[in-house]
XYZ file of C-alpha atoms in Angstrom:
623
model
C -52.088 -43.643 -5.622
C -49.968 -45.166 -2.878
C -46.867 -45.036 -5.061
C -47.517 -41.373 -5.846
C -47.873 -40.507 -2.157
C -44.725 -42.434 -1.378
C -42.849 -40.593 -4.112
C -44.111 -37.188 -2.912
C -43.167 -38.043 0.676
C -39.699 -39.131 -0.431
C -39.310 -35.931 -2.439
C -40.361 -33.871 0.571
C -38.076 -35.824 2.885
C -35.096 -35.437 0.507
C -35.790 -31.708 0.319
C -35.631 -31.363 4.095
C -32.401 -33.360 4.222
C -30.836 -31.018 1.657
C -31.216 -28.120 4.071
C -28.029 -29.098 5.857
C -27.023 -29.701 9.446
C -30.019 -28.009 11.171
C -32.468 -30.284 9.271
C -30.483 -33.399 10.161
C -30.399 -32.440 13.840
C -34.160 -31.816 13.742
C -34.837 -35.285 12.323
C -32.613 -36.883 14.977
C -34.427 -34.952 17.722
C -37.772 -36.114 16.327
C -36.534 -39.727 16.253
C -35.385 -39.413 19.866
C -38.770 -38.048 20.971
C -40.598 -40.843 19.166
C -38.348 -43.484 20.710
C -38.748 -42.070 24.215
C -42.510 -41.563 23.818
C -43.151 -45.055 22.470
C -40.979 -46.735 25.123
C -42.540 -44.762 27.974
C -46.063 -45.528 26.763
C -45.306 -49.285 26.496
C -43.875 -49.328 30.032
C -47.070 -47.766 31.393
C -49.280 -50.111 29.381
C -47.571 -53.483 29.863
C -46.145 -53.200 33.382
C -47.988 -52.893 36.676
C -45.647 -51.613 39.331
C -42.507 -50.620 37.381
C -44.156 -47.503 35.901
C -45.535 -46.455 39.300
C -42.217 -47.128 41.062
C -40.438 -44.795 38.609
C -42.848 -41.826 38.718
C -45.383 -42.790 36.067
C -45.184 -41.862 32.413
C -43.226 -38.623 33.024
C -40.672 -40.375 35.253
C -40.178 -43.194 32.757
C -39.802 -40.670 29.924
C -37.090 -38.873 31.904
C -35.306 -42.183 32.580
C -35.517 -43.043 28.868
C -34.032 -39.661 27.903
C -31.066 -40.191 30.231
C -30.453 -43.644 28.778
C -30.432 -42.325 25.204
C -27.760 -39.820 26.183
C -25.668 -42.073 28.439
C -25.832 -45.879 27.916
C -24.086 -46.476 31.246
C -27.107 -45.176 33.140
C -28.914 -48.480 32.475
C -26.482 -50.356 34.725
C -28.466 -49.445 37.863
C -31.956 -50.377 36.550
C -34.136 -52.760 38.557
C -37.553 -54.148 37.713
C -39.332 -56.771 35.698
C -38.076 -58.345 32.471
C -40.404 -56.259 30.279
C -39.264 -53.008 31.895
C -35.597 -53.929 31.609
C -36.073 -55.012 27.991
C -37.718 -51.739 27.050
C -34.966 -49.743 28.772
C -32.393 -51.817 26.855
C -34.177 -51.016 23.584
C -34.168 -47.323 24.474
C -30.468 -47.477 25.294
C -29.556 -49.248 22.036
C -31.673 -46.782 20.043
C -30.017 -43.936 21.878
C -26.570 -45.244 20.962
C -27.457 -45.066 17.251
C -29.124 -41.659 17.573
C -26.316 -40.082 19.602
C -23.694 -41.564 17.272
C -25.531 -40.120 14.293
C -25.843 -36.777 16.110
C -22.099 -36.658 16.781
C -21.423 -37.450 13.134
C -23.821 -34.767 11.944
C -22.347 -32.159 14.300
C -18.799 -33.058 13.275
C -19.674 -32.851 9.585
C -21.529 -29.561 10.039
C -18.688 -28.074 12.057
C -16.144 -29.113 9.431
C -18.299 -27.601 6.696
C -18.560 -24.351 8.646
C -14.809 -24.245 9.225
C -14.222 -24.847 5.519
C -16.619 -22.026 4.661
C -14.763 -19.698 7.023
C -11.450 -20.757 5.489
C -12.839 -19.905 2.085
C -13.377 -16.332 3.283
C -17.018 -16.092 2.259
C -18.472 -14.706 5.486
C -19.599 -11.082 5.519
C -17.431 -8.577 7.328
C -18.831 -6.544 10.223
C -16.410 -3.620 10.643
C -16.503 0.163 10.623
C -13.820 2.638 9.621
C -11.721 -0.029 7.903
C -9.540 0.280 4.796
C -10.438 -1.982 1.868
C -7.815 -3.198 -0.618
C -9.327 -4.648 -3.795
C -7.034 -6.933 -5.767
C -3.826 -8.838 -5.158
C -0.282 -8.277 -6.422
C 3.188 -7.741 -4.995
C 2.075 -4.227 -4.117
C -0.264 -5.530 -1.420
C 2.627 -6.270 0.953
C 3.948 -2.717 0.731
C 0.449 -1.309 1.160
C -0.361 -3.418 4.226
C 3.029 -2.731 5.821
C 2.548 1.016 5.357
C -0.997 0.945 6.728
C 0.248 -0.974 9.762
C 2.898 1.686 10.321
C 0.417 4.516 9.793
C -1.985 3.059 12.368
C 0.578 2.486 15.114
C -0.933 5.276 17.193
C -4.518 4.110 16.577
C -6.291 2.129 19.269
C -7.908 -0.197 16.761
C -7.649 -0.416 12.988
C -8.508 -2.945 10.312
C -7.299 -3.598 6.759
C -9.487 -5.840 4.589
C -8.246 -7.475 1.396
C -10.674 -8.816 -1.207
C -9.061 -10.835 -3.986
C -9.844 -13.830 -6.166
C -7.425 -16.053 -4.275
C -7.566 -18.599 -1.481
C -8.117 -16.892 1.880
C -5.661 -19.082 3.775
C -2.978 -18.614 1.120
C -3.368 -14.821 1.330
C -3.191 -14.845 5.120
C -0.117 -17.072 5.113
C 1.644 -14.835 2.580
C 0.901 -11.690 4.596
C 1.917 -13.353 7.845
C 5.224 -14.388 6.274
C 6.041 -10.914 4.900
C 4.503 -8.891 7.760
C 4.873 -11.007 10.921
C 4.041 -8.204 13.380
C 0.962 -6.181 12.339
C 0.784 -4.393 15.695
C -2.685 -3.103 16.529
C -3.907 -3.496 12.966
C -6.101 -6.473 12.102
C -5.532 -7.799 8.585
C -8.627 -9.638 7.296
C -8.773 -11.497 3.978
C -11.882 -12.353 2.004
C -11.926 -14.571 -1.071
C -13.938 -13.129 -3.945
C -13.790 -11.345 -7.260
C -13.760 -7.526 -6.872
C -15.600 -7.350 -10.217
C -18.621 -9.228 -8.787
C -21.066 -7.045 -6.883
C -22.081 -9.826 -4.460
C -18.440 -10.487 -3.578
C -17.834 -6.770 -3.024
C -20.574 -6.733 -0.394
C -18.588 -9.242 1.680
C -16.168 -6.498 2.801
C -18.872 -4.032 3.955
C -17.987 -1.095 1.681
C -20.723 1.134 3.169
C -18.914 1.389 6.496
C -15.350 1.608 5.139
C -13.080 4.615 5.577
C -11.363 4.273 2.207
C -10.978 1.861 -0.707
C -7.806 1.177 -2.675
C -7.914 -0.560 -6.054
C -4.711 -2.448 -6.841
C -3.951 -3.449 -10.435
C -3.500 -7.194 -10.973
C -0.604 -8.676 -12.895
C -0.889 -9.142 -16.645
C -1.370 -7.074 -19.768
C -4.998 -6.134 -19.051
C -4.423 -4.746 -15.547
C -5.729 -1.290 -16.435
C -8.916 -2.842 -17.828
C -9.504 -4.659 -14.534
C -8.962 -1.430 -12.560
C -11.403 0.490 -14.769
C -14.076 -2.202 -14.374
C -13.742 -2.136 -10.576
C -13.990 1.667 -10.594
C -17.136 1.426 -12.725
C -18.653 -1.033 -10.255
C -17.870 1.219 -7.292
C -19.174 4.319 -9.045
C -22.464 2.663 -10.044
C -23.100 1.233 -6.599
C -25.835 2.765 -4.423
C -24.186 3.825 -1.182
C -26.213 3.727 2.024
C -23.934 6.118 3.901
C -21.162 8.597 3.154
C -19.175 7.205 0.264
C -15.584 6.290 1.250
C -12.905 7.907 -0.852
C -11.440 5.667 -3.536
C -7.848 5.691 -4.828
C -6.432 3.751 -7.768
C -3.660 3.842 -10.348
C -3.338 2.974 -14.018
C -0.169 1.746 -15.673
C -0.684 3.211 -19.139
C -1.122 6.980 -19.410
C -3.533 6.541 -22.313
C -5.998 4.835 -19.965
C -5.996 7.646 -17.406
C -8.926 9.593 -18.890
C -11.091 6.477 -19.158
C -10.257 5.452 -15.585
C -11.125 8.869 -14.186
C -14.402 8.884 -16.092
C -15.235 5.437 -14.703
C -14.264 6.441 -11.159
C -16.379 9.591 -10.994
C -15.583 12.963 -9.492
C -14.899 11.819 -5.942
C -12.240 9.160 -6.640
C -8.521 9.758 -7.149
C -6.778 7.990 -10.033
C -3.041 8.496 -10.515
C -0.895 7.839 -13.562
C 1.776 5.362 -12.466
C 3.746 5.623 -15.696
C 3.857 9.408 -15.610
C 4.981 9.491 -11.973
C 7.735 6.955 -12.644
C 9.028 9.025 -15.552
C 8.950 12.243 -13.512
C 10.835 10.627 -10.645
C 13.541 9.428 -13.015
C 13.803 12.841 -14.643
C 14.074 14.692 -11.335
C 16.419 12.201 -9.694
C 18.930 11.715 -12.494
C 20.667 15.039 -11.743
C 20.413 14.913 -7.922
C 22.144 12.213 -5.948
C 20.072 11.235 -2.920
C 16.705 12.449 -4.174
C 15.412 8.867 -4.195
C 15.936 8.586 -0.443
C 14.094 11.874 0.137
C 11.082 10.716 -1.867
C 11.049 7.279 -0.234
C 10.976 8.831 3.230
C 8.319 11.427 2.433
C 6.087 8.842 0.745
C 6.539 6.240 3.471
C 5.059 6.284 6.969
C 8.484 5.318 8.314
C 10.456 8.431 9.204
C 9.183 11.855 8.175
C 6.078 12.445 6.085
C 3.545 15.191 5.382
C 0.890 16.335 7.852
C -1.617 19.187 7.926
C -1.717 21.135 11.178
C -3.838 24.107 12.202
C -1.940 26.628 14.351
C -4.289 29.444 15.501
C -1.430 31.316 17.172
C 0.147 31.945 13.757
C -2.963 33.498 12.180
C -1.933 36.865 10.772
C 1.740 35.886 10.530
C 3.470 35.291 7.214
C 4.614 31.945 5.919
C 8.230 33.112 6.184
C 7.743 33.872 9.878
C 6.204 30.444 10.443
C 9.402 28.738 9.198
C 11.185 29.654 12.427
C 8.261 29.100 14.786
C 8.639 25.340 15.391
C 11.068 23.355 17.501
C 9.949 20.060 15.932
C 8.479 19.808 12.457
C 9.288 21.840 9.337
C 6.632 23.927 7.545
C 6.528 23.237 3.799
C 3.346 24.945 2.586
C -0.223 26.011 3.317
C -3.634 24.373 2.963
C -6.178 27.154 2.467
C -9.743 27.014 3.736
C -10.966 26.927 0.109
C -9.090 23.640 -0.438
C -6.119 25.158 -2.287
C -2.740 23.687 -1.358
C 0.354 25.867 -1.734
C 3.769 24.190 -1.557
C 6.534 26.673 -0.729
C 4.323 29.751 -1.192
C 5.803 33.278 -1.307
C 7.360 34.169 2.026
C 5.005 37.124 2.516
C 1.867 34.933 2.218
C -0.339 35.673 5.241
C -1.759 32.745 7.216
C -5.523 33.196 7.521
C -8.108 31.820 9.952
C -8.752 28.129 9.314
C -5.607 27.694 7.209
C -3.511 24.606 7.903
C 0.264 24.425 7.664
C 1.747 21.619 5.585
C 4.358 20.108 7.903
C 7.183 17.592 7.458
C 7.413 15.611 10.695
C 7.875 12.115 12.094
C 4.356 12.161 13.533
C 1.640 14.755 13.966
C 1.968 14.306 17.736
C 5.638 15.312 17.556
C 5.033 18.763 16.043
C 5.833 21.422 18.669
C 6.046 25.198 18.672
C 9.309 26.753 19.820
C 9.261 28.775 23.034
C 11.535 31.308 21.332
C 12.935 31.592 17.801
C 16.018 29.348 17.483
C 19.325 31.220 17.154
C 20.564 31.998 13.667
C 24.316 32.269 13.028
C 24.392 35.279 10.698
C 28.117 35.009 10.063
C 27.669 31.502 8.662
C 25.144 32.522 5.984
C 26.990 32.789 2.710
C 27.143 36.012 0.752
C 28.768 34.411 -2.285
C 26.716 34.394 -5.498
C 24.802 31.265 -6.323
C 26.698 28.883 -8.560
C 25.568 29.299 -12.176
C 23.759 26.341 -13.772
C 25.854 24.057 -15.953
C 25.134 22.094 -19.091
C 24.186 18.474 -18.616
C 25.628 15.546 -20.495
C 23.440 12.509 -19.898
C 23.532 8.931 -21.154
C 20.278 6.991 -21.400
C 20.929 3.231 -21.541
C 18.051 1.140 -22.874
C 14.782 1.948 -24.587
C 11.177 1.255 -23.618
C 7.688 2.710 -23.959
C 8.572 5.574 -21.580
C 11.597 6.829 -23.510
C 9.748 9.453 -25.563
C 8.027 10.933 -22.505
C 11.274 10.892 -20.517
C 13.234 12.691 -23.223
C 10.525 15.333 -23.504
C 10.508 15.875 -19.754
C 14.293 16.092 -19.547
C 14.165 18.776 -22.218
C 12.105 20.945 -19.841
C 14.508 20.489 -16.922
C 18.003 20.990 -18.355
C 19.812 24.120 -19.476
C 19.769 24.994 -23.191
C 22.668 23.317 -24.969
C 22.641 20.143 -22.868
C 23.072 16.786 -24.595
C 21.481 13.354 -24.224
C 22.759 10.165 -25.864
C 20.546 7.089 -26.070
C 22.456 3.792 -26.019
C 20.264 0.856 -27.059
C 20.315 -2.209 -29.325
C 17.804 -0.568 -31.683
C 17.489 3.010 -32.872
C 14.607 4.800 -31.034
C 13.299 6.856 -33.941
C 10.332 8.317 -32.020
C 12.597 9.753 -29.309
C 15.145 11.080 -31.810
C 12.559 12.836 -33.971
C 10.807 14.754 -31.200
C 10.644 18.552 -31.158
C 13.099 19.648 -28.450
C 14.166 23.178 -27.529
C 16.992 22.707 -25.006
C 18.302 19.200 -25.489
C 20.371 17.700 -28.287
C 19.685 13.963 -28.612
C 22.020 11.416 -30.191
C 22.110 7.635 -30.574
C 24.799 5.017 -29.886
C 24.272 1.336 -30.578
C 24.871 -0.735 -27.448
C 24.104 -4.067 -25.801
C 23.491 -2.991 -22.173
C 24.479 -6.321 -20.594
C 27.846 -6.561 -22.404
C 30.729 -4.869 -20.634
C 32.734 -4.314 -23.820
C 29.755 -2.574 -25.386
C 29.384 -0.301 -22.349
C 33.095 0.541 -22.277
C 32.919 1.668 -25.914
C 30.478 4.465 -24.933
C 33.206 6.622 -23.302
C 31.319 6.709 -19.999
C 33.792 9.106 -18.422
C 32.411 11.926 -20.553
C 28.963 11.824 -18.922
C 27.731 13.377 -15.703
C 24.527 11.339 -15.360
C 23.495 7.871 -16.510
C 19.910 6.568 -16.600
C 19.280 2.821 -17.018
C 15.810 1.968 -18.332
C 14.182 -1.417 -17.859
C 13.463 -3.549 -20.932
C 9.676 -3.920 -21.204
C 9.829 -6.365 -24.144
C 10.640 -9.267 -21.790
C 9.110 -10.539 -18.543
C 9.584 -8.204 -15.542
C 11.765 -10.666 -13.648
C 14.107 -11.200 -16.573
C 14.184 -7.475 -17.308
C 15.278 -6.747 -13.728
C 17.998 -9.387 -13.982
C 19.375 -7.718 -17.102
C 19.147 -4.287 -15.490
C 21.068 -5.489 -12.444
C 23.880 -6.873 -14.618
C 24.111 -3.549 -16.472
C 24.189 -1.662 -13.177
C 27.040 -3.759 -11.798
C 29.085 -3.219 -14.962
C 28.535 0.537 -14.750
C 29.586 0.705 -11.116
C 32.729 -1.321 -11.718
C 33.671 0.883 -14.669
C 32.968 3.968 -12.553
C 35.456 2.860 -9.890
C 38.185 2.701 -12.493
C 37.273 6.121 -13.905
C 37.249 7.863 -10.514
C 33.500 8.260 -9.865
C 32.642 10.721 -12.675
C 28.893 10.072 -12.962
C 25.732 9.282 -11.001
C 23.281 6.518 -11.926
C 19.504 6.258 -11.836
C 18.149 2.742 -12.362
C 14.607 1.694 -13.204
C 13.254 -1.671 -12.048
C 9.899 -3.450 -12.146
C 9.837 -5.472 -8.929
C 10.633 -4.009 -5.536
C 11.840 -7.429 -4.377
C 14.966 -6.816 -6.459
C 15.753 -3.624 -4.552
C 17.578 -5.521 -1.811
C 19.660 -7.321 -4.421
C 20.535 -4.007 -6.059
C 21.691 -2.508 -2.757
C 25.088 -4.132 -3.206
C 25.758 -1.153 -5.468
C 26.237 2.437 -4.334
C 23.468 4.158 -2.447
C 22.704 6.777 -5.091
C 21.303 4.186 -7.513
C 17.698 5.327 -7.706
C 15.316 2.448 -8.403
C 11.847 3.346 -9.617
C 9.450 0.474 -8.910
C 5.892 -0.358 -8.016
C 6.809 0.422 -4.416
C 6.752 4.161 -5.115
C 3.219 3.898 -6.478
C 2.177 1.718 -3.541
C 3.517 4.276 -1.070
C 1.744 7.097 -2.874
C -1.576 5.225 -2.956
C -1.293 4.488 0.755
C -0.640 8.143 1.578
C -3.703 9.165 -0.432
C -5.780 6.464 1.264
C -5.017 8.017 4.637
C -5.316 11.656 3.503
C -6.757 12.558 0.102
C -5.772 16.240 0.556
C -2.156 15.213 -0.042
C -2.984 14.646 -3.711
C -2.509 18.356 -4.432
C 0.853 18.273 -2.639
C 2.232 15.382 -4.669
C 0.771 16.759 -7.895
C 2.736 19.962 -7.275
C 5.949 18.105 -6.434
C 5.811 15.990 -9.591
C 4.904 18.946 -11.832
C 7.897 20.812 -13.354
C 5.846 24.012 -13.276
C 5.375 23.906 -9.489
C 7.698 23.709 -6.517
C 9.874 20.629 -6.579
C 12.355 18.990 -4.243
C 15.960 19.921 -4.954
C 19.266 18.956 -3.391
C 21.300 22.119 -3.872
C 24.938 22.692 -2.891
C 25.208 23.581 0.789
C 27.766 26.255 -0.070
C 24.942 28.283 -1.658
C 23.445 28.686 1.833
C 26.135 28.316 4.492
C 29.882 28.954 4.402
C 31.676 25.574 4.170
C 33.499 24.756 7.395
C 31.630 27.370 9.429
C 29.800 26.132 12.523
C 26.074 26.773 12.172
C 22.788 24.949 12.849
C 19.739 23.932 10.837
C 17.885 27.090 11.903
C 20.586 29.027 10.042
C 20.028 26.865 6.943
C 16.259 27.511 7.115
C 16.841 31.257 7.338
C 19.329 31.239 4.450
C 16.839 29.352 2.269
C 13.997 31.678 3.315
C 15.951 34.692 2.036
C 16.109 32.968 -1.353
C 12.372 32.228 -1.378
C 12.904 28.530 -0.656
C 11.892 26.157 2.125
C 14.641 23.979 3.605
C 13.481 20.651 5.078
C 16.814 18.864 5.587
C 20.274 18.213 4.229
C 22.556 15.505 2.826
C 26.010 14.828 4.238
C 28.207 13.300 1.535
C 30.462 11.555 4.064
C 27.496 9.393 5.086
C 26.298 8.833 1.512
C 26.935 5.072 1.555
C 25.524 4.371 5.028
C 22.030 2.810 5.122
C 19.236 3.384 5.766
C 19.304 7.186 5.272
C 22.382 7.350 2.981
C 23.322 10.732 4.369
C 19.827 12.260 4.127
C 18.532 13.984 7.283
C 15.027 15.461 7.127
C 13.507 17.597 9.887
C 16.753 17.646 11.911
C 17.113 19.406 15.302
C 17.135 23.188 14.895
C 19.941 24.078 17.293
C 22.364 21.132 17.008
C 25.824 22.143 15.715
C 26.186 21.643 11.976
C 29.244 21.995 9.750
C 28.978 21.485 5.978
C 31.681 20.158 3.680
C 32.033 21.106 -0.006
C 30.107 18.069 -1.342
C 27.164 18.378 1.068
C 23.712 19.513 -0.062
C 20.586 21.155 1.348
C 17.135 19.634 0.662
C 14.742 22.433 -0.307
C 11.365 23.085 -1.896
C 11.958 25.561 -4.702
C 10.593 26.675 -8.061
C 13.867 25.874 -9.838
């Protein structure tokens, strides 16, 4: 019986000890009270005058407590041998108890610090942006969110990924050393685990972005996270969710998993459309990068009650800062470059291109238009394209089909690759004639045998049969060969280059500025824009759709007489008469000067402007 009671007591005692630092501190406090109580009682019982001289039991207990906390206090004790001996015992016991207490507190504090470093504490924020997942895209996303929130008093970006919290924070601190007013918080956890998702307080978030991880199953991971978010019971207004899939075939499944309120974009389709649009227009990459980024000019919606009843064409000349580009109707419809006679109704918002929504200003009076500078010459007729596509990957078939819808009938496209792309060559095309030339893209002799001087445009596709890093290395070698050959031929063609990793963009900038590099950065910028304003989805969908209004860089001589002194207000008026919206221009003489490479969006309306023959105007137009 005694052994059983002893075993049960030991089991109970071990259970209390397992409860951590608070239980240990409680046991030490109990030991201290017992020590003080026993010593004080013995002093009262076995001494005559020492207890009375020190205030009785309560006074002795107080003296004992001080001696347990500070052994040096005993140095001033006076009294009989029994009293001094008991005080010594209390002091020695106190040394052990206090030492144990310090050890327990130190251990508990270290454990708590380690738990905080693991990123397992629950977040207490409101209005924050959540990023689920970790990849190279996270640095672009965080940098853009920091830039977007520069004017905010307080903002927070929270990253939840299955990585070490300290490692994530160190990586972000290294790539983004100055986050401004934005707090970047990392939490360690698996976005696919519901309990881990609760760590980042999704109920109070403003928006949630799902980033695809690295690897072959990245779309599967994105779909599973979207399913988890869609099945979750939300306590408040559900934050809007944005995500992307790499493979177009997974788009329908991802949108079904995400539900009706989330936005899922097709990264592969957007990359192909950017290549197709940019391959014929030098400088279009810079325009897209600026409009998608929060650095420079981007899209804003602005309500202007004073323009209610006016037409869209009249609104083009109504602003001193900021360029109208479309309308956002009260029914949610977004019109990019609508007909010039479209009437602005109550509650409609103008789609503006501006550096910041605070920098959009109405003009006191319409800016002057130089009528004599507006050209009366007929628009240059379209010409047949002769394009060379170097390389072959999973996007070749879609790219060829899209190019067929953009070029003039009778245009030609040659595919130069180590292997014959039968799927691309056998497609049903109505405007484009496709041929094949065998080529090793990284060998200069093989490239020189293609008669590059006979092409106007060259597109270099990344090899997706090898690792992304190695594929980018091969693409860079091909690009350098092409540029060197171009110098010898007298600059006959433009080049669009596709890459996987945005980190290689800086390496590729040793080439000419019109080398358009499609990378994960474009998708990251687009996701960030949609995170801040989901209404922009309709705008970008229109811009990437060949059936809608797209961005074009058209010859400046189609709008203004070359050499004539004009201003940007004159360019806007000339474009308006053609049913187009001008948002900027490209000066060829500055084409190799970073960071704008000759592109100027939302320029001053009245500053003197003289175009040269190779300059272009950036417009929204149907074709």
